[in-house]
Coordinates of C-alpha atoms and ligand atoms in Angstrom, one line a residue:
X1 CA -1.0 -13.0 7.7
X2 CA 0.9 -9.7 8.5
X3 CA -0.9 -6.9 9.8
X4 CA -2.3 -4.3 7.2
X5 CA 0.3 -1.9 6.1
X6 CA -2.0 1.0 5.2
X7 CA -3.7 1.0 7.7
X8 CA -1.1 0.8 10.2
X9 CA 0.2 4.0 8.8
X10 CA -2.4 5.8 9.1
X11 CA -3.1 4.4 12.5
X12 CA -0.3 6.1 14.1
X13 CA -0.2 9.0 12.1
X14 CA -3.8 10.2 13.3
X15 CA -3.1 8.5 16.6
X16 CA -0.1 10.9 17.2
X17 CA -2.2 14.0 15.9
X18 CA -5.3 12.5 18.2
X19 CA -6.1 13.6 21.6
X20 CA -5.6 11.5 24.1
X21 CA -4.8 7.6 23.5
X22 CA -4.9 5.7 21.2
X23 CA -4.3 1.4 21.5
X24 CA -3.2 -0.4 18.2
X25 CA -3.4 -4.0 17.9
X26 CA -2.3 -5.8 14.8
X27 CA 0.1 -3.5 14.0
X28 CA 2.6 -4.6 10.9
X29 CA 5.8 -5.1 12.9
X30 CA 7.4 -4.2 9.5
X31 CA 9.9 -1.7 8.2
X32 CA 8.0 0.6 6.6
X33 CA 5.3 1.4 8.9
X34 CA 8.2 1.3 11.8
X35 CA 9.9 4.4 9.6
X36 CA 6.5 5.7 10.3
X37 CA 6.8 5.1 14.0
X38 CA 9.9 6.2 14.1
X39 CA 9.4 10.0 12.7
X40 CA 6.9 10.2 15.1
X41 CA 8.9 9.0 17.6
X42 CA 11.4 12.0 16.3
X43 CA 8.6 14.7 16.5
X44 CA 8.1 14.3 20.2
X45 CA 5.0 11.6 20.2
X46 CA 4.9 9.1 23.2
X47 CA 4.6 5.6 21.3
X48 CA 4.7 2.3 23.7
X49 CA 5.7 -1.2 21.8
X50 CA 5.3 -2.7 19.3
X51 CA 5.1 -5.3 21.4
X52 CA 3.1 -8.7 19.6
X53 CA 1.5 -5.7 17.7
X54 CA 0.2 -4.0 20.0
X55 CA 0.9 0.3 20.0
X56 CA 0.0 2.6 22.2
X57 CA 0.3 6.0 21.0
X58 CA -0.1 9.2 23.3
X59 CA -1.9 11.4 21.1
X60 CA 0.1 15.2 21.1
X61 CA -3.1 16.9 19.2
X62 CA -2.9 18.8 15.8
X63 CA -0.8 21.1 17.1
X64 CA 1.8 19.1 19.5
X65 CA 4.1 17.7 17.0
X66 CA 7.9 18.7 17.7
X67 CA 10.4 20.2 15.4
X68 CA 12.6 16.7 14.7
X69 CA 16.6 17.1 15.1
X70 CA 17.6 15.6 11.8
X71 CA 15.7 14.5 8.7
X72 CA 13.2 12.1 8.9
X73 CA 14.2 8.8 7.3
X74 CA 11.2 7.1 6.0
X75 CA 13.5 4.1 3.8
X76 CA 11.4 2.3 0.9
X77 CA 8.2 3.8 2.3
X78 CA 6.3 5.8 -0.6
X79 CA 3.5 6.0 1.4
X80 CA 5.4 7.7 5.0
X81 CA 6.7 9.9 2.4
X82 CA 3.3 11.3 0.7
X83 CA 0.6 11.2 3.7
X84 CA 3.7 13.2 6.2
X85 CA 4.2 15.4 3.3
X86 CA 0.9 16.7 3.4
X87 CA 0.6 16.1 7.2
X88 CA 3.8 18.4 7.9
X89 CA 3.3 21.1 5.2
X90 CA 1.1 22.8 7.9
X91 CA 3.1 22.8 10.7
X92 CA 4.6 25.2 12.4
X93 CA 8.5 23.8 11.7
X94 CA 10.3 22.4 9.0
X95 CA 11.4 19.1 8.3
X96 CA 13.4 17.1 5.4
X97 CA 12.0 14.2 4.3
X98 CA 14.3 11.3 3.1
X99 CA 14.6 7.5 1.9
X100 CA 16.2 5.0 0.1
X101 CA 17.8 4.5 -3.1
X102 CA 14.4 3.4 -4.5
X103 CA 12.4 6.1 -2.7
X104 CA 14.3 8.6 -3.8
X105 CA 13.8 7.9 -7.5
X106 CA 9.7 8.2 -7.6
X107 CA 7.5 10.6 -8.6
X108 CA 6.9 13.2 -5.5
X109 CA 5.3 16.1 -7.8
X110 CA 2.2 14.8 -8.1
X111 CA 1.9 15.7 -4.4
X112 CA 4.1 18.8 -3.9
X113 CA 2.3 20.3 -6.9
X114 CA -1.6 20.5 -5.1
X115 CA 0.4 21.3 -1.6
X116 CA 1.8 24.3 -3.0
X117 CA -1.6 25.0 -4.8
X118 CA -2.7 24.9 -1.1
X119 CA 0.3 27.5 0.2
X120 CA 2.7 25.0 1.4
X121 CA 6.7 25.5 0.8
X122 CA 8.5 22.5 -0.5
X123 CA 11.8 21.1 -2.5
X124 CA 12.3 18.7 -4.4
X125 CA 15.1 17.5 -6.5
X126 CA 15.4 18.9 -10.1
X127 CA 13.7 16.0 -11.0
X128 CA 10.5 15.9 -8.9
X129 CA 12.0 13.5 -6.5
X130 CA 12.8 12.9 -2.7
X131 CA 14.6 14.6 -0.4
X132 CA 11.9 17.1 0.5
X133 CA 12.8 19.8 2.2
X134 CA 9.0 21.2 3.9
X135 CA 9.7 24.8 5.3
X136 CA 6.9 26.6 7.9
X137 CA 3.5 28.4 6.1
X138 CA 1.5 30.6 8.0
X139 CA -1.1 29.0 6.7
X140 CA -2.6 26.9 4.2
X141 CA -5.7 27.2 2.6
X142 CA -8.4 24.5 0.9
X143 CA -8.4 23.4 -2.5
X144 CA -10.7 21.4 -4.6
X145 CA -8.6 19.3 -6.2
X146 CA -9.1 16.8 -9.6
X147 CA -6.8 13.9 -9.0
X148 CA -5.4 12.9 -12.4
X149 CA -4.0 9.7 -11.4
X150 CA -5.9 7.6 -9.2
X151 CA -3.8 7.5 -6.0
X152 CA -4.8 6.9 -2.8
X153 CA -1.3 8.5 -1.6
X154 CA -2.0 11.1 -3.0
X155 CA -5.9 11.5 -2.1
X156 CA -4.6 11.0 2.1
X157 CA -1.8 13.6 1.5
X158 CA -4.3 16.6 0.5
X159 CA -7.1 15.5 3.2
X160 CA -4.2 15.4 6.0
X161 CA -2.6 18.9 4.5
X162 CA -6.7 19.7 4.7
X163 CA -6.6 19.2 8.8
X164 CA -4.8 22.4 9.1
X165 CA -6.5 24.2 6.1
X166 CA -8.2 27.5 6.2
X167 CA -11.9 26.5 4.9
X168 CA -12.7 23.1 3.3
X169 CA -10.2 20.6 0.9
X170 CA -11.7 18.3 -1.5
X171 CA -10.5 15.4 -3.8
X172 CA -11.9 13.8 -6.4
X173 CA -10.5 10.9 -8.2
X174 CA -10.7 9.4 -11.4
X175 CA -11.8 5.9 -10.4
X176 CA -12.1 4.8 -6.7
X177 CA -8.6 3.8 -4.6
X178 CA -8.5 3.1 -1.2
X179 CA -10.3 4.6 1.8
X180 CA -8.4 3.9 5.3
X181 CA -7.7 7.5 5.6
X182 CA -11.3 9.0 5.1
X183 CA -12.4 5.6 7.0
X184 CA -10.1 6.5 10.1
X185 CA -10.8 10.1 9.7
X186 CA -14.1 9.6 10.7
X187 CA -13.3 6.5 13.4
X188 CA -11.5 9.4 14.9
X189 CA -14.2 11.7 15.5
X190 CA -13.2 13.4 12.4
X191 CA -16.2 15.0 10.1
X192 CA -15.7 13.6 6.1
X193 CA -17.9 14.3 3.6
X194 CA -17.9 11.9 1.3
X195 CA -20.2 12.5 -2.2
X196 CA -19.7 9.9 -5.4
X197 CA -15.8 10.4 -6.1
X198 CA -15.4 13.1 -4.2
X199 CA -14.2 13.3 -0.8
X200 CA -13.8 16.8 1.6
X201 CA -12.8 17.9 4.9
X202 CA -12.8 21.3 7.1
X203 CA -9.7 22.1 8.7
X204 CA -9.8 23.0 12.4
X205 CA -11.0 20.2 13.8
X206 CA -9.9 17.7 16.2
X207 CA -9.5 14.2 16.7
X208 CA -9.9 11.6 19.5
X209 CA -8.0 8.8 20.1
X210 CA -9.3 5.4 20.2
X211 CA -8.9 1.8 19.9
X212 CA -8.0 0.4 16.4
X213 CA -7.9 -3.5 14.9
X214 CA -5.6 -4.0 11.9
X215 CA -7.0 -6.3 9.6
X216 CA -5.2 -8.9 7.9
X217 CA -3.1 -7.0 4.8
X218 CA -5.1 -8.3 1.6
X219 CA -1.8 -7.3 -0.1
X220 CA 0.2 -10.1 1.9
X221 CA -2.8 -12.6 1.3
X222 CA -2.6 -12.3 -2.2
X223 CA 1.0 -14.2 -2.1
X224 CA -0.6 -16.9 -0.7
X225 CA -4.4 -16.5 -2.5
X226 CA -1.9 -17.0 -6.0
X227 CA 0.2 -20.0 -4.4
X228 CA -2.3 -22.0 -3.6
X229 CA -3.8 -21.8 -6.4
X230 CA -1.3 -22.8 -8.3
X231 CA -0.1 -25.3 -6.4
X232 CA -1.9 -28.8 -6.6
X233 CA -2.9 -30.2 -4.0
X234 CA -3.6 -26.9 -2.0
X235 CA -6.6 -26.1 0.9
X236 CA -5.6 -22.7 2.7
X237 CA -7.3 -20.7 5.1
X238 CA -6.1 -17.3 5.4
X239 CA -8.1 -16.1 8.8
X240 CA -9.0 -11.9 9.6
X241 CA -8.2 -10.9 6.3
X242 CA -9.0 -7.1 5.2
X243 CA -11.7 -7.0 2.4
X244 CA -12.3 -3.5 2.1
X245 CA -14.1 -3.3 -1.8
X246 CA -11.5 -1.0 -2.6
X247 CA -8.9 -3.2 -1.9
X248 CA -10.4 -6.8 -3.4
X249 CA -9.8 -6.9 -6.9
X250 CA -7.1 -9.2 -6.5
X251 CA -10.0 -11.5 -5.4
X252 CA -11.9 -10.5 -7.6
X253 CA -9.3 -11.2 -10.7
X254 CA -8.3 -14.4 -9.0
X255 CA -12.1 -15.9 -9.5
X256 CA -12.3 -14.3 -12.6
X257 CA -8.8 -16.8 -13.9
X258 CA -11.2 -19.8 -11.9
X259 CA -9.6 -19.5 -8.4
X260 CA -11.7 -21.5 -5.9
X261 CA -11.8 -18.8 -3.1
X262 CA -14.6 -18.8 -0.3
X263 CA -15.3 -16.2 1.6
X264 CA -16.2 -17.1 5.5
X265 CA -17.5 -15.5 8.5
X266 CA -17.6 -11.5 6.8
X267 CA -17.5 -8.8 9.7
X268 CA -16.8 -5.4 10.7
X269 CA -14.1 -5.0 12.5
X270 CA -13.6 -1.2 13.6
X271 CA -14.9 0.6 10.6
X272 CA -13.0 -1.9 8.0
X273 CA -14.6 -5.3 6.6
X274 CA -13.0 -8.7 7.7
X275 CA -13.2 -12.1 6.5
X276 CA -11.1 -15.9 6.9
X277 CA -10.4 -16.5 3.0
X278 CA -10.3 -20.4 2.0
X279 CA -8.4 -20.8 -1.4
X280 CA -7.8 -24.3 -2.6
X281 CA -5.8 -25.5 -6.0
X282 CA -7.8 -24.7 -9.6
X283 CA -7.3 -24.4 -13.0
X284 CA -6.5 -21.4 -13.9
X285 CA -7.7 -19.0 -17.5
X286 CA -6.1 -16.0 -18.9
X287 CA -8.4 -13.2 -18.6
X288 CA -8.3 -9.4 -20.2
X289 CA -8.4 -7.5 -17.1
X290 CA -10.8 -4.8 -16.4
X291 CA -9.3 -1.5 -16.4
X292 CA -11.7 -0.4 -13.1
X293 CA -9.9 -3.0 -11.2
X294 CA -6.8 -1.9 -11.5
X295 CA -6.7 0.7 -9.0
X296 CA -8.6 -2.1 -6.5
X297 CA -5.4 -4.5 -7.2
X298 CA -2.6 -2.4 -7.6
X299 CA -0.3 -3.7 -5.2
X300 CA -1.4 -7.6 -6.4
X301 CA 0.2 -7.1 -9.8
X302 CA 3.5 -9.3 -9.2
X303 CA 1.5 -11.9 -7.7
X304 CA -1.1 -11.7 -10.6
X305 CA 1.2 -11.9 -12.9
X306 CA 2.7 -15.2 -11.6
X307 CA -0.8 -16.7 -11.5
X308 CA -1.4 -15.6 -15.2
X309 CA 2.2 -17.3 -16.6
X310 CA 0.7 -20.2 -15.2
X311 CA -2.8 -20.3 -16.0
X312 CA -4.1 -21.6 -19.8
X313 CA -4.1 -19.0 -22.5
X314 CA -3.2 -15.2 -22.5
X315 CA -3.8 -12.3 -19.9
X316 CA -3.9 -8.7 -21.0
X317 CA -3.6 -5.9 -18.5
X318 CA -4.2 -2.6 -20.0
X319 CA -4.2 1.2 -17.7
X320 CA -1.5 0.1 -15.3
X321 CA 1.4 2.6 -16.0
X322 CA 1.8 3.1 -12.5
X323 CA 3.1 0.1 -12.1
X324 CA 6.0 1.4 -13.9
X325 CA 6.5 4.2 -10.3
X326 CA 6.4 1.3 -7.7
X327 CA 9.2 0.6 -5.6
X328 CA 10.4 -1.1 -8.5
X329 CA 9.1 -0.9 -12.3
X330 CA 6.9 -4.0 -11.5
X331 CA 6.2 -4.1 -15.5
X332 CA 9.5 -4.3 -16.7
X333 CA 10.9 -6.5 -13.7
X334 CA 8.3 -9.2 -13.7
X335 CA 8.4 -9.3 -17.4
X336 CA 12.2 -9.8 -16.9
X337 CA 12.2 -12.4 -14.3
X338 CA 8.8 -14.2 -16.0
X339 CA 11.5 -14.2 -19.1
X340 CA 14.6 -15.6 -17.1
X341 CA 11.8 -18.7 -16.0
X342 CA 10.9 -19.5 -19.6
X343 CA 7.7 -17.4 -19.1
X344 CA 6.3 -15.4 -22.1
X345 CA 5.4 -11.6 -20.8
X346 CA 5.3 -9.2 -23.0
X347 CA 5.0 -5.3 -21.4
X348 CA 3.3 -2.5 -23.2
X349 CA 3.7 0.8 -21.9
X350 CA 1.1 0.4 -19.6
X351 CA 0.5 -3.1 -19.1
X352 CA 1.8 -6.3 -20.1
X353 CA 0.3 -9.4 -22.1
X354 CA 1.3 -13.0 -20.6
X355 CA 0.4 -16.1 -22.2
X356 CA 0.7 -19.0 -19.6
X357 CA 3.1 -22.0 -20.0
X358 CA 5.5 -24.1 -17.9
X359 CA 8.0 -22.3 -15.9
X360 CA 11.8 -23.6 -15.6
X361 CA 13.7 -22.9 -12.5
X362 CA 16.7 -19.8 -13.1
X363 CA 17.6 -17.1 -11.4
X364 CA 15.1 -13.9 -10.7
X365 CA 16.5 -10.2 -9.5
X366 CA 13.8 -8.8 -7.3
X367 CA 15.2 -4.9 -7.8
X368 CA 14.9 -4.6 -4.0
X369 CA 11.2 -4.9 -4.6
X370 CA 9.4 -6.7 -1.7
X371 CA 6.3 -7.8 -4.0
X372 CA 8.3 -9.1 -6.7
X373 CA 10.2 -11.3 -4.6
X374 CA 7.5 -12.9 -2.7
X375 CA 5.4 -13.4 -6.3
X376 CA 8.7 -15.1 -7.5
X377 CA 8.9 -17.5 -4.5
X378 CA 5.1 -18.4 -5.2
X379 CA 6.3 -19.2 -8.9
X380 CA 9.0 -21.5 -8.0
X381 CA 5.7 -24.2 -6.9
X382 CA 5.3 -24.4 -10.9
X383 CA 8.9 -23.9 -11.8
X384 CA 10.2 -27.4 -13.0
X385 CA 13.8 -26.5 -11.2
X386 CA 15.1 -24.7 -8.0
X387 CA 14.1 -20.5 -8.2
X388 CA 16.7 -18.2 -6.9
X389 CA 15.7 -14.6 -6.3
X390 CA 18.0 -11.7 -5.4
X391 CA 18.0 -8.7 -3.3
X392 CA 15.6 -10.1 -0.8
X393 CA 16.0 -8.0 2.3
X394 CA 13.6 -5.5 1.7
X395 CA 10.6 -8.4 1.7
X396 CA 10.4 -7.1 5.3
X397 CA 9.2 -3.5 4.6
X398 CA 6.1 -5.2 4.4
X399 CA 6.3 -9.0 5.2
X400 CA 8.8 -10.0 8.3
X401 CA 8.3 -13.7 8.3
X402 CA 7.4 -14.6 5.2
X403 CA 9.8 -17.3 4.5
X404 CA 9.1 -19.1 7.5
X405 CA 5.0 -18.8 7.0
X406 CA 5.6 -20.1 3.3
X407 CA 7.6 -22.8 4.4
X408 CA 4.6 -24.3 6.9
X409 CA 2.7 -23.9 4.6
X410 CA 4.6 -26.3 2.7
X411 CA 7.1 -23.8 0.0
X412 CA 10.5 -25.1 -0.2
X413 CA 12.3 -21.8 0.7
X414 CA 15.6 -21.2 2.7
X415 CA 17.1 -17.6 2.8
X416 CA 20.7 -17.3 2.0
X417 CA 22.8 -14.4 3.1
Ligands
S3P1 C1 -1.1 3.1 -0.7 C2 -1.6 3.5 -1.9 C3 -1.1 2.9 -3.2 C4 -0.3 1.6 -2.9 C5 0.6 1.7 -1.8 C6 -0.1 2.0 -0.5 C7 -1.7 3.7 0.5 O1 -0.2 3.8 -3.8 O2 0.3 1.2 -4.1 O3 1.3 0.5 -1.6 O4 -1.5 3.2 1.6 O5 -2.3 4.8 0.4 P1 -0.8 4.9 -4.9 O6 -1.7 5.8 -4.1 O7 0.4 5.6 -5.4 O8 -1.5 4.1 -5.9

């Protein structure tokens, strides 16, 4: 499996605010957390490779980005767009901040709001959205800020604006989300303090390069966790996958339905929890999902939902309406494409309600939405006829390879065009 994409963000963006250097293996050679590399790249900061996924960055310090020349493209990549947005609302130039079609249509308010609670200067749209022009602030100051989404974007976005705070920042969120950035934080040399579902840090201190393993991504697993499943006949091991408990729920949904997934060999590799996952064929249930998972499956949804229209009764998902501000609506798009297979999906406004059955083959438009056309590959092993899924190219913002890793391990799938 592909390297983990949010962790190899946030890998070179504290490795380019670190002193000194900082070696990266297992970096995801993909395209959004290259756009990442690349704006680094653009304000001044030494990067070697990637190279087999191996990075070296030459760490310019809090203080040694350089002005870019032109905007910073950061294509389908919501989450280059939120962490740099806090990262570059203390700096001491201005940048503009811009991406794709589908970038350029979510939600960026929800960060730009605290930041300029904070004292930072930055434009949006009329409608809240992407580009962002960032301009110079003397200063910003700390804020103790309620999160009233859970968002892990936006959690790393206030404790990176927080590095160059006057006095102390603070989050707390509303259920827990991921925690690569207060994880790193601290692999850096940075002082976090962490307390319940709260998380702070001082601004004005400095970091320290250092060596850094990317897991597995969980996220990329979870097309395969779902396949084989699915799929009679399957016995799959998935090896250095990234089990961080706030990233598991799609293993922990999966066993809920009756997946048959063993968990082997559990480390710690730099900070972050590791493990080979064997997932072999099952029978499947509907399940209601628990609402606390959500946050800990959020990206798994697409692939979930597959594994639901083929399981044995109904699946409800309820508190998920930020599925509906993904790179794609993933509610509304899998409950198309579900449809367009003979599936029976129903959305809600935030959630959906599938009842499993047999799937027909047809043809699926992924909206440009990486997830939603690797979940609709893994259907096609049910689909009693040939799946073809549209508007594919952007599977390699966070997947480069898939196709040919699906096909050994035994998915008939050719890409076209
Ligand atoms: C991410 C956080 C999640 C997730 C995204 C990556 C991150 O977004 O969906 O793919 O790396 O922090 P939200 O914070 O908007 O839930």
């Amino acid at each position: 499996m592909p390297g983990d994409k949010s962790i190899s963000h946030r890998a070179i963006m504290l490795g380019a605010l670190a002193e000194g250097v900082t070696e990266v293996s297992g970096f995801l050679e993909g395209e959004d957390s290259l756009a990442t590399l690349r704006a680094f790249r653009a304000m001044g900061v030494r990067i070697a490779g990637p190279d087999a996924g191996r990075v070296t960055i030459h760490g310019a310090g809090l203080h040694g980005l350089a002005a870019p020349a032109a905007p910073l493209d950061l294509g389908n990549s919501g989450t280059s767009m939120r962490l740099m947005c806090g990262l570059l609302a203390g700096q001491r130039f201005a940048t503009t901040l811009v991406g794709d079609a589908s970038l350029s249509t979510r939600p960026m308010r929800r960060v730009t709001v605290p930041l300029a609670e904070m004292g930072a200067r930055i434009a949006t749209t009329e409608r809240g959205t992407a580009p962002l022009a960032i301009s110079p602030v003397d200063t910003l100051r700390g804020i103790d800020y309620v999160m009233p989404v859970a968002s892990a974007q936006v959690k790393s976005c206030l404790l990176l604006a927080g590095l160059y705070a006057a006095g102390e920042t603070c989050v707390t969120e509303p259920a827990p989300t991921r925690d690569h950035t207060e994880r790193m934080l601290a692999g850096f040399g940075y002082a976090v303090r962490r307390e319940a579902s709260r998380v702070c840090v001082r601004g004005g201190g400095r970091l320290v390069g250092c060596a850094i393993d990317v897991p597995a991504d969980i996220s990329s697993a979870a097309f395969f966790l779902v396949g084989a499943s699915i799929a009679d006949g399957s016995d799959l091991v998935l090896e250095h996958v990234g089990m961080n408990p706030t990233r598991i729920g799609v293993v922990n949904l999966l066993r809920l339905m009756g997946a048959d997934i063993e968990v082997r060999n559990e480390r710690d590799v730099g900070g972050e929890p590791v493990a080979d996952l064997r997932v072999r064929s099952a029978r499947l249930h509907g399940v209601r999902i628990p609402e606390a998972q959500v946050p800990l499956a959020i990206d798994e949804f697409p692939a979930l939902f597959v594994a639901a229209a083929c399981a044995e009764g109904e699946t409800v998902l309820t508190g998920a309406a930020e599925l509906r501000v993904k790179e794609s609506d993933r509610i509304q798009v899998m409950a198309d494409g579900l449809a367009a297979l003979g599936g029976d999906a129903r959305p809600t406004s935030d959630g959906i309600v599938i009842r499993g059955g047999a799937l027909r083959g047809g043809a699926v438009d992924s909206h440009g939405d990486h997830r939603i056309a690797m979940s609709f590959a893994m259907a096609a092993l049910r689909a009693g006829g040939p799946v073809d899924i549209d508007d594919c190219a952007n599977v390699a913002t966070s997947f480069p390879g898939f196709a040919a890793l699906a096909a050994g391990a035994g998915l008939g799938i050719a890409v076209e065009g």
